[in-house]
């Protein structure tokens, strides 16, 4: 008689792949019950019932009581009970429960990380019963290829990975405690003080992250530059012009700069020294998730979240290894030759893969970071079918980085010529790649900014064509962008590789930050100020980093799980009492910021007609259409109005039209370039603007 | 509690909130460097600051405020605090 085994996967696509890989004939039977797909695979004498979750089917939720704070009593409940938006998950819970009846064995085949282990455990415990947890075994894999899944089946552990599950459980509980209490404290502060309801969230990681952005914004907004002068000389060598740099990179007085210019103008330079050096540029290691998200942001302009979603789709398609990894290393257990043989069959990689396969040994350039659960992100060698544009570009980046890590170093030759011009020392700098090495395969994502100098000889006389001393100003620190913010969070050890991009996204959704170069909004600033006044610990990197270390300690067995929750409650208790005491002042301040943000959202600029009112976006009650009108209309003193584009998001630019003086706006539309225009339809500048888009 | 004369934020001391006080301190510190390298007067420096795009918004607010409160409004005057 055949034994039935329930195999639990994290997502339907993964379940389909697992069933196909484990079935002896590679053709499992697929069924659907109430819209919940499952598969029956035959493996030897076993019937494997492969089911899937939809991510987490169980959440932490408040145990009874009202929508208030502090809340320290909680329980794990099905996600459809905790969140009405998750109603679909109810059918998954019920169908898995039905399929688990009469089953002899259980296997968790969820992604091998903290979240995946917790998802599998919660389903087994709460749906299949406590006894299933003791019987369950764990498959561990880094790719969804048939080979890896069969290997994971053969080598699966006899029990679930309980330390990892416990660490995941505590992370969820602690994050819930912080999130629910602080969110309610902020939201109720505004509601109780002003009667206005708006959800204002803040969490254990979101607080310090928002604080980073705020601190940077304060530096930028209070910045006052100081002047300095550069001495720039121009020479011609052969047919090309080259720039000479003065030995002092900055001159701090205009009179001194002018003196140098006067002494060098029209003079001849004397080439005194020539230095050449060769430096090796080692290959870049294969990607960790953070590295991939940063590189995709800088090279492809994809947000960290877009990159993560694309990487997840590529993983579910068995095209790349598991992307939620911190590792920059490829262990010897990975069959690099087999992957390269697969890449050799793919358009664009054949030459590079063939060259690498011709090497007697393949040694990847390894990074410093490691992850005990998964190797660095790498292709599986499986040939992709037709991919979406985003997925195709992320796949290309991963494949090229993987092959680049197996290549030899590049070599750069740098030259520095020292030129004496009437007693002033200038340098002429150049560099070029003399050996391309890994940069050839990584070509589209590697930019060589080197200046190639012609052959030079000591003693050569070089006429100075032009000397000038442009004034420059010191610059404020740059705003953080999604890539640099991700790097900062990683460096500071806050959040996890899987959650950082979502935390950044949430801050945008809440209206705390805005812009591609991220700036804090008035609302974000007020939220940080309120937290800083009452619960500065929430903004502290130290506290959240300590919690991350404690959670890691639970995973390694060094920290007691319950003590971590108790510590979270110990921090939160007095902080929330402080919030209650100051509810009115916090609520009023945040409400003022919300009102300012709301006014800012509809105000486009000063009225060019009456010059005292403001042009605001107004929605007609009769037609539901939007237009722009002067705020003085209601006083009867100005009737200036302008039609507006009805589609897209309208943003004020803060600029006036140079032709008619009306405000200029930017219209943001999906998948189209931002449209910058003057709102005055009769403005003479309209003739030059995009008439095709000009439907108002 | 007193409010900042520039942004109406609470917690003002001497007319400015913490951010505008920091911006004022930065203006004073930067003026030393400007004076040494260009010999600008304080008011001419403030005029320059207002027109410079690298200057932060709060620093520009303070520069505007200092200039508009200067009773002489004279570019060459040197009412350096």
XYZ file of C-alpha atoms in Angstrom:
777
model
C 0.000 0.000 0.000
C 1.303 3.446 -0.877
C 1.944 5.970 1.876
C 0.691 9.524 1.442
C 3.018 12.395 2.321
C 1.965 16.050 2.481
C 4.585 18.400 0.995
C 4.018 22.061 1.930
C 5.440 24.774 -0.352
C 5.401 28.565 -0.005
C 3.867 29.600 -3.328
C 1.802 27.862 -6.060
C 4.583 28.210 -8.677
C 7.083 26.604 -6.323
C 4.617 23.776 -5.554
C 4.226 23.057 -9.258
C 8.023 22.882 -9.715
C 8.526 20.716 -6.629
C 5.815 18.273 -7.767
C 7.275 18.034 -11.248
C 10.799 17.484 -9.978
C 9.839 14.839 -7.411
C 7.460 12.837 -9.621
C 9.153 9.707 -11.005
C 7.871 10.497 -14.507
C 8.117 14.258 -14.217
C 4.353 14.467 -14.822
C 2.412 14.848 -11.586
C -1.374 15.051 -11.610
C -2.619 18.575 -10.968
C -5.915 19.428 -9.286
C -7.721 22.485 -8.089
C -10.214 22.632 -5.267
C -12.108 25.897 -4.711
C -9.378 27.687 -6.638
C -6.578 26.163 -4.558
C -4.136 24.252 -6.770
C -2.395 21.078 -5.562
C -0.497 18.237 -7.198
C -0.112 14.521 -6.620
C 3.327 13.192 -7.496
C 4.334 9.546 -7.402
C 7.780 8.810 -6.015
C 8.580 5.131 -5.489
C 6.001 3.825 -3.069
C 4.969 7.289 -1.959
C 2.118 9.481 -3.080
C 3.254 13.066 -2.531
C 0.442 15.598 -2.110
C 2.161 18.866 -2.927
C 0.237 21.884 -1.636
C 1.138 25.509 -1.381
C 0.499 28.506 0.827
C 0.207 32.086 -0.388
C 3.095 33.336 1.707
C 2.100 33.646 5.358
C -1.233 31.963 6.204
C -0.932 32.953 9.879
C -0.327 36.386 11.393
C 0.142 37.841 14.846
C -3.032 39.604 16.005
C -4.420 41.334 19.066
C -6.110 39.038 21.563
C -9.508 40.668 22.049
C -9.912 44.275 23.201
C -10.344 47.571 21.380
C -8.414 49.619 18.818
C -6.214 51.320 21.409
C -2.753 51.072 22.971
C -0.709 49.759 24.717
C -1.425 46.214 23.506
C 0.808 43.435 24.749
C -1.592 40.450 24.471
C -1.433 38.693 21.134
C -1.930 35.348 19.418
C -1.273 33.730 16.049
C -4.426 33.559 13.954
C -5.179 32.687 10.304
C -4.325 35.636 8.082
C -7.934 35.936 6.837
C -9.011 36.500 10.451
C -6.311 39.120 11.089
C -6.793 40.988 7.822
C -9.996 41.091 5.766
C -7.966 41.769 2.624
C -6.477 38.291 2.992
C -9.883 36.543 2.630
C -8.520 34.391 -0.210
C -6.143 32.615 2.178
C -9.108 31.065 4.037
C -9.635 28.559 1.200
C -5.942 27.604 1.292
C -6.147 26.864 5.034
C -9.282 24.768 4.590
C -8.084 22.829 1.527
C -4.693 22.062 3.117
C -6.547 20.879 6.239
C -8.713 18.551 4.162
C -5.771 17.162 2.155
C -3.792 16.489 5.329
C -6.381 13.980 6.599
C -4.992 10.456 6.672
C -1.517 11.537 5.651
C 1.396 9.512 7.043
C 4.241 11.987 6.691
C 4.875 15.732 6.330
C 7.594 17.665 4.525
C 8.219 21.412 4.581
C 9.482 22.480 1.144
C 9.115 26.207 1.767
C 11.989 28.560 0.879
C 14.910 27.810 3.122
C 15.094 30.914 5.280
C 13.510 32.328 8.431
C 10.236 33.294 6.728
C 9.912 30.064 4.754
C 10.601 27.901 7.792
C 8.011 29.833 9.799
C 5.384 29.576 7.026
C 5.800 25.783 6.852
C 5.776 25.384 10.626
C 2.642 27.495 11.166
C 0.703 25.550 8.523
C 1.721 22.218 10.002
C 1.018 23.283 13.577
C -2.246 25.123 13.113
C -3.742 23.263 10.121
C -2.358 19.710 10.277
C -2.129 19.441 14.047
C 0.607 19.471 16.680
C 1.608 15.843 15.975
C 2.521 16.736 12.362
C 5.248 19.095 13.634
C 7.046 16.216 15.394
C 6.839 14.020 12.298
C 7.742 16.679 9.719
C 10.969 16.746 7.736
C 12.638 19.673 5.949
C 13.859 19.988 2.351
C 16.659 22.534 1.918
C 17.431 23.928 -1.521
C 18.757 27.071 -3.152
C 17.318 26.642 -6.634
C 14.088 25.186 -7.984
C 15.842 23.032 -10.605
C 14.943 19.327 -10.797
C 18.476 18.396 -9.807
C 18.549 20.531 -6.638
C 15.040 19.534 -5.584
C 15.783 15.818 -5.962
C 19.007 16.297 -4.030
C 17.079 18.190 -1.332
C 14.571 15.314 -1.101
C 17.302 12.691 -0.778
C 19.196 14.719 1.831
C 16.286 16.178 3.809
C 16.623 16.561 7.559
C 14.665 14.398 9.997
C 13.073 17.374 11.719
C 12.090 20.964 11.120
C 14.708 23.685 11.683
C 13.330 24.811 15.047
C 15.918 27.504 15.955
C 15.241 29.251 12.633
C 11.472 28.942 13.180
C 11.759 30.356 16.693
C 13.861 33.286 15.447
C 11.242 33.986 12.756
C 8.384 33.753 15.242
C 10.029 36.202 17.649
C 10.870 38.641 14.836
C 7.212 38.730 13.829
C 6.003 39.136 17.415
C 8.483 41.906 18.284
C 7.834 43.757 15.022
C 4.088 43.457 15.618
C 4.431 44.827 19.172
C 6.381 47.864 17.970
C 4.343 48.409 14.815
C 0.854 48.096 16.284
C 1.539 50.148 19.406
C 3.442 53.010 17.770
C 1.084 53.189 14.802
C -1.932 53.387 17.079
C -0.191 55.911 19.355
C 0.488 58.243 16.410
C -2.880 57.715 14.739
C -4.871 58.165 17.949
C -2.822 61.226 18.920
C -4.111 62.990 15.792
C -7.639 61.577 16.107
C -8.046 62.442 19.796
C -6.534 65.913 19.396
C -8.303 66.960 16.204
C -10.937 64.322 15.314
C -9.119 63.667 12.016
C -8.385 60.018 11.175
C -5.345 59.020 9.140
C -3.195 55.926 9.681
C 0.321 57.025 10.580
C 2.570 54.023 10.827
C 5.962 53.633 12.363
C 7.887 50.478 13.133
C 11.028 49.178 14.740
C 13.105 49.566 11.562
C 11.113 52.331 9.887
C 11.860 54.743 12.778
C 15.668 54.720 12.508
C 15.487 54.639 8.705
C 13.274 57.714 8.606
C 15.629 59.345 11.095
C 18.599 58.797 8.717
C 16.724 60.632 5.988
C 15.673 63.411 8.350
C 19.234 63.937 9.645
C 20.500 64.201 6.076
C 17.719 66.637 5.190
C 18.605 68.862 8.160
C 22.233 68.926 7.000
C 21.118 69.921 3.493
C 18.582 72.544 4.577
C 20.971 74.266 7.007
C 23.946 74.063 4.646
C 25.857 77.217 3.714
C 28.591 76.712 1.103
C 31.992 78.322 1.126
C 33.855 79.378 -2.024
C 37.060 77.981 -3.456
C 38.807 78.311 -6.808
C 40.139 75.703 -9.183
C 43.094 76.413 -11.464
C 42.423 74.817 -14.807
C 44.838 74.903 -17.689
C 44.301 73.533 -21.146
C 46.985 72.128 -23.439
C 46.905 70.547 -26.859
C 48.818 67.301 -27.441
C 48.574 66.216 -31.033
C 45.013 66.896 -32.138
C 43.437 66.530 -28.748
C 42.903 68.939 -25.880
C 43.809 67.878 -22.346
C 43.202 69.466 -18.953
C 46.042 70.201 -16.552
C 45.204 70.253 -12.854
C 47.041 72.533 -10.431
C 48.799 70.656 -7.610
C 46.591 72.469 -5.075
C 43.176 70.994 -5.714
C 41.474 74.036 -4.140
C 42.608 77.645 -3.762
C 40.836 79.459 -0.952
C 41.329 83.094 -1.988
C 40.282 84.857 -5.173
C 43.357 87.082 -5.192
C 45.700 84.097 -4.939
C 43.815 82.311 -7.736
C 44.020 85.406 -9.948
C 47.764 85.686 -9.270
C 48.385 82.079 -10.375
C 46.367 82.640 -13.559
C 48.332 85.806 -14.362
C 51.656 84.027 -13.830
C 50.757 81.057 -16.037
C 48.846 82.711 -18.869
C 50.632 82.411 -22.234
C 53.558 80.516 -20.715
C 55.061 77.215 -21.742
C 54.971 74.140 -19.530
C 58.007 71.972 -18.967
C 57.319 68.245 -18.549
C 59.455 67.413 -15.503
C 58.336 63.971 -14.370
C 56.457 61.039 -15.791
C 55.086 58.323 -13.537
C 53.336 55.194 -14.748
C 51.774 52.555 -12.520
C 49.765 49.423 -13.179
C 46.978 48.396 -10.836
C 44.973 45.239 -10.815
C 41.174 45.536 -10.728
C 39.951 42.266 -9.255
C 36.567 40.963 -10.416
C 33.470 41.865 -8.438
C 32.077 39.025 -6.325
C 28.731 37.461 -7.263
C 25.645 39.234 -5.983
C 24.087 39.184 -2.555
C 20.543 40.565 -2.610
C 21.682 43.987 -1.334
C 24.443 44.165 -3.988
C 21.981 43.206 -6.720
C 19.435 45.811 -5.619
C 22.076 48.550 -5.478
C 23.616 47.660 -8.834
C 20.182 47.445 -10.484
C 19.331 50.876 -9.060
C 22.566 52.518 -10.252
C 22.820 50.759 -13.631
C 19.181 50.150 -14.546
C 17.337 52.664 -12.315
C 15.146 49.938 -10.830
C 13.914 50.453 -7.281
C 15.061 47.840 -4.733
C 11.496 46.497 -4.606
C 11.253 46.151 -8.406
C 14.550 44.255 -8.441
C 13.479 41.956 -5.619
C 10.186 41.147 -7.342
C 12.010 40.421 -10.627
C 14.569 38.222 -8.827
C 11.757 36.299 -7.117
C 10.074 35.639 -10.460
C 13.389 34.465 -11.924
C 13.861 32.149 -8.934
C 10.358 30.699 -9.281
C 11.148 30.117 -12.947
C 14.226 28.094 -11.817
C 16.439 30.547 -13.743
C 18.436 31.820 -10.766
C 19.224 30.666 -7.239
C 17.308 31.880 -4.176
C 17.668 35.675 -4.165
C 17.134 36.485 -0.466
C 20.734 35.830 0.457
C 23.465 37.843 2.159
C 26.198 35.716 0.629
C 28.760 36.981 -1.884
C 30.288 33.513 -2.175
C 29.841 30.469 -4.404
C 30.714 27.277 -2.475
C 32.554 24.363 -4.156
C 29.340 22.290 -4.083
C 27.947 24.400 -6.954
C 28.623 22.823 -10.337
C 29.972 25.875 -12.147
C 30.733 23.990 -15.361
C 27.170 22.734 -15.670
C 25.855 26.299 -15.249
C 28.292 27.609 -17.871
C 27.283 24.842 -20.262
C 23.724 26.070 -19.875
C 24.758 29.700 -20.439
C 26.739 28.672 -23.527
C 23.421 27.832 -25.159
C 22.006 31.294 -24.450
C 22.184 34.226 -26.809
C 24.734 36.818 -25.754
C 26.673 34.597 -23.363
C 27.987 31.848 -25.680
C 31.456 33.347 -26.276
C 32.090 34.251 -22.651
C 30.804 30.903 -21.342
C 32.855 28.939 -23.920
C 35.997 30.839 -22.965
C 35.436 30.115 -19.278
C 34.725 26.428 -20.016
C 38.113 26.286 -21.760
C 39.858 27.029 -18.472
C 41.386 24.095 -16.628
C 39.967 25.269 -13.303
C 37.188 27.676 -12.359
C 37.669 29.701 -9.210
C 35.065 32.391 -8.507
C 36.143 35.654 -6.943
C 34.557 35.416 -3.498
C 33.253 38.323 -1.451
C 33.561 38.716 2.310
C 29.911 38.209 3.232
C 28.525 34.729 3.724
C 25.100 33.306 4.452
C 24.779 29.888 6.077
C 21.531 29.127 4.227
C 22.183 30.113 0.610
C 25.058 30.898 -1.785
C 25.379 34.163 -3.705
C 22.775 34.748 -6.422
C 23.755 32.876 -9.585
C 22.049 31.603 -12.734
C 21.059 27.942 -12.857
C 21.938 27.599 -16.535
C 18.326 26.858 -17.485
C 17.421 28.616 -20.720
C 14.765 31.248 -20.129
C 11.695 31.508 -22.325
C 10.296 34.915 -23.160
C 10.919 37.231 -20.192
C 9.371 40.562 -19.250
C 11.743 43.474 -19.902
C 12.545 44.040 -16.214
C 13.134 40.335 -15.573
C 15.314 40.031 -18.686
C 17.527 42.936 -17.637
C 17.907 41.701 -14.058
C 18.679 38.212 -15.412
C 21.352 39.660 -17.716
C 22.906 41.560 -14.815
C 23.046 38.375 -12.700
C 24.470 36.209 -15.511
C 27.155 38.731 -16.427
C 28.126 39.272 -12.806
C 28.354 35.502 -12.280
C 30.620 35.050 -15.309
C 32.653 38.151 -14.412
C 33.358 36.651 -10.982
C 35.003 33.678 -12.740
C 37.168 35.848 -14.996
C 40.698 37.135 -14.442
C 41.439 40.601 -13.077
C 41.512 43.645 -15.320
C 44.677 45.767 -15.348
C 44.663 49.541 -15.453
C 47.710 51.630 -16.382
C 47.724 55.105 -14.867
C 50.031 57.895 -15.997
C 50.768 61.143 -14.207
C 52.891 63.788 -15.887
C 54.186 66.668 -13.765
C 54.395 69.941 -15.700
C 56.115 73.059 -14.410
C 54.492 76.273 -15.636
C 56.458 79.338 -14.543
C 57.158 77.782 -11.121
C 53.652 76.381 -10.656
C 53.202 72.624 -10.594
C 50.427 71.085 -12.691
C 49.535 67.463 -13.307
C 48.305 65.787 -16.447
C 46.538 62.527 -15.624
C 45.511 59.651 -17.825
C 44.594 55.984 -17.534
C 43.575 53.083 -19.731
C 42.710 49.447 -19.366
C 45.598 47.367 -20.670
C 43.888 44.069 -19.895
C 40.117 43.972 -20.036
C 39.727 40.828 -17.913
C 36.298 40.619 -16.267
C 35.242 44.047 -17.526
C 34.669 42.564 -21.000
C 31.877 40.242 -19.876
C 30.513 42.863 -17.478
C 30.745 45.410 -20.318
C 27.278 46.972 -20.330
C 27.531 47.633 -16.607
C 31.147 48.812 -16.471
C 32.109 52.300 -17.479
C 35.759 53.188 -17.951
C 36.178 56.935 -17.520
C 39.912 56.908 -18.153
C 41.596 59.526 -20.358
C 44.110 58.025 -22.769
C 47.232 60.186 -23.047
C 49.518 60.251 -26.093
C 53.153 59.164 -25.775
C 55.028 61.699 -23.588
C 58.683 62.374 -22.903
C 60.415 64.190 -20.061
C 61.648 67.620 -21.157
C 58.836 68.159 -23.650
C 57.688 71.766 -23.871
C 53.944 72.173 -23.772
C 52.362 75.552 -24.617
C 49.550 76.544 -22.292
C 46.526 77.437 -24.432
C 44.262 78.675 -21.690
C 44.339 79.163 -17.916
C 41.341 80.043 -15.826
C 40.289 80.057 -12.189
C 36.570 79.239 -12.003
C 34.918 79.799 -8.645
C 33.262 76.796 -7.130
C 31.212 76.342 -3.982
C 31.329 73.493 -1.496
C 28.284 71.264 -1.849
C 25.844 69.904 0.692
C 25.868 66.140 1.263
C 23.827 64.358 -1.412
C 20.306 63.190 -0.631
C 20.010 59.459 -0.092
C 18.561 57.494 -2.982
C 16.972 54.028 -2.751
C 20.357 52.426 -3.513
C 22.413 54.391 -0.989
C 19.682 54.118 1.662
C 19.673 50.350 1.248
C 23.466 50.320 1.625
C 23.227 52.498 4.739
C 20.616 50.184 6.313
C 22.803 47.194 5.524
C 25.899 48.886 6.963
C 24.043 49.870 10.125
C 22.635 46.332 10.482
C 18.960 47.312 10.565
C 16.191 45.383 8.820
C 16.772 42.196 6.884
C 17.713 41.575 3.289
C 14.085 40.638 2.653
C 12.366 43.555 4.403
C 14.540 46.612 3.674
C 13.025 47.428 0.295
C 9.469 47.143 1.693
C 10.353 49.501 4.545
C 11.608 52.115 2.072
C 8.403 51.707 0.041
C 6.183 52.103 3.116
C 7.787 55.458 3.952
C 6.859 56.690 0.461
C 3.302 55.356 0.772
C 2.791 57.083 4.113
C 3.983 60.382 2.655
C 6.951 60.636 5.048
C 9.477 60.918 2.218
C 9.399 61.813 -1.459
C 11.555 62.195 -4.557
C 13.984 59.961 -6.394
C 16.661 61.693 -4.359
C 14.856 61.018 -1.115
C 13.888 64.023 0.968
C 11.841 64.012 4.155
C 8.433 65.690 3.862
C 6.959 68.077 6.380
C 4.859 65.179 7.721
C 7.876 62.851 7.991
C 9.827 65.565 9.792
C 7.005 66.139 12.277
C 6.625 62.406 12.945
C 10.357 62.078 13.645
C 10.309 65.175 15.878
C 7.361 63.771 17.876
C 9.047 60.403 18.316
C 12.338 62.051 19.208
C 10.641 64.092 21.908
C 8.742 61.214 23.531
C 10.392 57.925 22.502
C 13.884 58.672 21.201
C 14.761 54.962 21.611
C 12.513 54.172 18.635
C 14.755 56.256 16.391
C 17.905 54.728 17.783
C 19.901 52.467 15.504
C 21.402 50.884 18.610
C 18.108 49.493 19.868
C 16.978 47.986 16.594
C 20.462 46.605 15.881
C 20.514 44.984 19.343
C 17.173 43.339 18.565
C 18.527 42.024 15.264
C 21.499 40.561 17.151
C 19.157 38.978 19.704
C 17.093 37.400 16.921
C 20.280 36.052 15.357
C 21.163 34.766 18.855
C 17.867 32.833 18.956
C 18.787 31.222 15.636
C 22.175 30.121 16.956
C 20.734 29.051 20.319
C 22.590 31.710 22.334
C 19.590 33.877 23.268
C 16.362 33.026 25.047
C 13.406 33.807 22.805
C 10.963 34.883 25.529
C 13.539 37.275 27.000
C 13.635 39.147 23.673
C 9.866 39.725 23.729
C 10.027 40.796 27.380
C 12.768 43.299 26.532
C 10.622 44.752 23.726
C 7.697 45.209 26.130
C 10.030 46.751 28.730
C 11.132 49.399 26.196
C 7.645 50.037 24.837
C 5.736 50.309 28.134
C 7.117 53.626 29.440
C 7.440 55.033 25.935
C 3.738 54.539 25.264
C 2.816 56.080 28.627
C 4.809 59.148 27.580
C 2.851 59.227 24.342
C -0.461 59.178 26.165
C 0.608 62.115 28.353
C 1.623 64.206 25.332
C -1.100 63.044 22.968
C -2.616 66.471 22.427
C 0.576 68.331 21.523
C 1.786 65.476 19.275
C -1.602 65.190 17.585
C -1.847 68.932 16.968
C 1.679 69.154 15.529
C 1.132 66.197 13.202
C -2.251 67.494 12.118
C -0.697 70.863 11.231
C 1.884 69.036 9.119
C -0.884 67.039 7.432
C -2.781 70.233 6.614
C 0.367 71.874 5.242
C 1.027 68.765 3.119
C -2.549 68.787 1.859
C -2.329 72.507 0.937
C 1.035 71.929 -0.699
C -0.453 69.083 -2.732
C -3.073 71.339 -4.359
C -1.222 74.665 -4.531
C 0.475 75.185 -7.886
C 1.922 78.670 -7.360
C 1.138 82.377 -7.155
C -1.710 83.794 -9.241
C -0.261 85.796 -12.179
C -3.482 87.843 -12.528
C -4.203 89.272 -9.058
C -0.692 88.497 -7.683
C -2.108 88.061 -4.159
C -3.940 84.732 -4.438
C -2.675 81.221 -5.015
C -3.529 78.980 -7.952
C -4.912 75.719 -6.562
C -6.236 72.475 -8.035
C -10.031 72.394 -7.699
C -12.360 69.510 -8.556
C -15.709 70.544 -10.027
C -18.654 69.170 -8.039
C -20.798 69.119 -11.166
C -18.474 67.379 -13.616
C -15.937 65.752 -11.315
C -13.203 67.221 -13.523
C -10.245 69.122 -12.163
C -9.075 72.600 -13.059
C -6.878 75.293 -11.513
C -8.304 78.467 -10.015
C -7.283 81.422 -7.869
C -8.031 81.294 -4.121
C -9.297 84.921 -4.357
C -12.262 83.739 -6.454
C -14.236 83.106 -3.266
C -13.663 86.733 -2.195
C -14.877 87.793 -5.637
C -11.646 89.596 -6.431
C -10.085 87.260 -9.042
C -11.563 84.815 -11.522
C -8.354 83.422 -13.010
C -8.828 79.754 -13.930
C -7.033 77.248 -16.126
C -7.968 73.804 -17.485
C -5.743 70.925 -16.355
C -4.867 67.531 -17.867
C -7.414 65.052 -16.486
C -5.047 62.090 -16.419
C -1.895 61.643 -14.360
C -0.605 63.071 -11.105
C -0.037 66.840 -11.090
C 2.943 68.215 -9.217
C 3.819 71.842 -8.583
C 7.305 72.709 -9.819
C 7.632 75.968 -7.871
C 8.528 77.715 -11.142
C 6.712 80.413 -13.085
C 6.367 80.397 -16.840
C 9.010 82.750 -18.211
C 6.590 83.858 -20.952
C 3.250 84.495 -19.190
C 4.064 84.174 -15.456
C 1.533 81.350 -14.773
C 2.717 78.408 -12.667
C 4.473 75.541 -14.441
C 3.499 72.020 -13.457
C 4.732 68.487 -14.017
C 2.243 65.778 -14.986
C 3.325 62.264 -14.050
C 1.725 59.475 -16.071
C 2.385 55.754 -15.964
C 5.028 54.569 -18.405
C 5.428 58.019 -19.926
C 7.995 60.720 -19.477
C 7.056 63.457 -16.962
C 5.335 66.285 -18.859
C 6.462 69.770 -17.821
C 4.109 72.538 -18.939
C 2.710 75.996 -18.252
C -0.910 75.755 -17.048
C -2.008 78.745 -19.143
C -3.544 77.209 -22.263
C -3.241 80.537 -24.092
C 0.460 80.959 -23.277
C 2.594 81.664 -26.382
C 5.068 79.033 -25.126
C 2.431 76.351 -25.906
C 3.376 76.358 -29.542
C 6.754 74.922 -28.588
C 5.348 72.327 -26.193
C 4.168 68.830 -26.969
C 0.933 69.425 -28.873
C 0.228 65.704 -29.190
C -0.089 65.451 -25.436
C -1.949 68.648 -25.061
C -5.436 67.246 -24.511
C -6.757 69.068 -21.489
C 5.355 77.826 23.894
C 6.961 80.399 21.555
C 6.959 79.661 17.836
C 9.697 80.193 15.270
C 9.247 83.490 13.434
C 10.091 81.775 10.122
C 8.331 78.402 10.144
C 5.988 78.642 13.149
C 7.489 75.474 14.559
C 7.178 75.201 18.328
C 10.164 75.289 20.683
C 11.641 78.572 19.581
C 14.423 80.306 21.488
C 15.384 83.840 20.512
C 12.885 83.860 17.627
C 14.151 80.818 15.720
C 13.439 77.089 16.063
C 16.299 74.588 16.390
C 16.672 74.124 12.623
C 16.773 77.844 11.850
C 19.159 78.398 14.778
C 21.492 75.772 13.271
C 21.161 77.437 9.885
C 22.020 80.818 11.478
C 25.100 79.298 13.145
C 26.179 77.859 9.782
C 25.739 81.258 8.122
C 27.953 82.910 10.736
C 30.604 80.181 10.426
C 30.553 80.245 6.621
C 30.830 84.038 6.545
C 34.282 83.782 8.160
C 35.462 81.715 5.184
C 33.762 84.049 2.671
C 35.235 87.138 4.304
C 38.770 85.728 4.212
C 38.539 84.725 0.575
C 36.427 87.511 -0.937
C 36.307 90.388 1.570
C 32.517 90.580 1.171
C 30.537 92.594 3.707
C 28.005 90.687 5.831
C 25.040 92.047 3.923
C 26.605 91.401 0.523
C 27.314 87.874 1.735
C 23.651 87.431 2.696
C 22.584 88.717 -0.746
C 24.929 86.192 -2.336
C 23.586 83.401 -0.133
C 19.990 84.089 -1.183
C 20.886 83.664 -4.836
C 23.029 80.560 -4.443
C 21.336 77.263 -5.260
C 23.651 75.182 -3.036
C 22.361 77.016 0.059
C 19.856 75.040 2.132
C 16.261 76.253 2.354
C 16.400 77.030 6.065
C 19.698 78.899 5.693
C 18.146 80.953 2.882
C 15.111 81.728 5.096
C 17.436 83.073 7.789
C 19.459 85.122 5.281
C 16.215 86.690 3.977
C 15.082 87.401 7.511
C 18.386 89.011 8.514
C 18.412 91.193 5.413
C 14.806 92.299 5.760
C 15.406 93.171 9.405
C 18.481 95.248 8.561
C 17.202 98.792 9.030
C 19.713 100.282 6.599
C 19.237 97.626 3.904
C 22.645 98.678 2.706
C 24.779 96.215 0.755
C 28.004 97.574 2.159
C 26.832 97.690 5.761
C 28.385 95.132 8.009
C 25.939 94.277 10.736
C 27.745 91.045 11.386
C 26.412 89.545 14.625
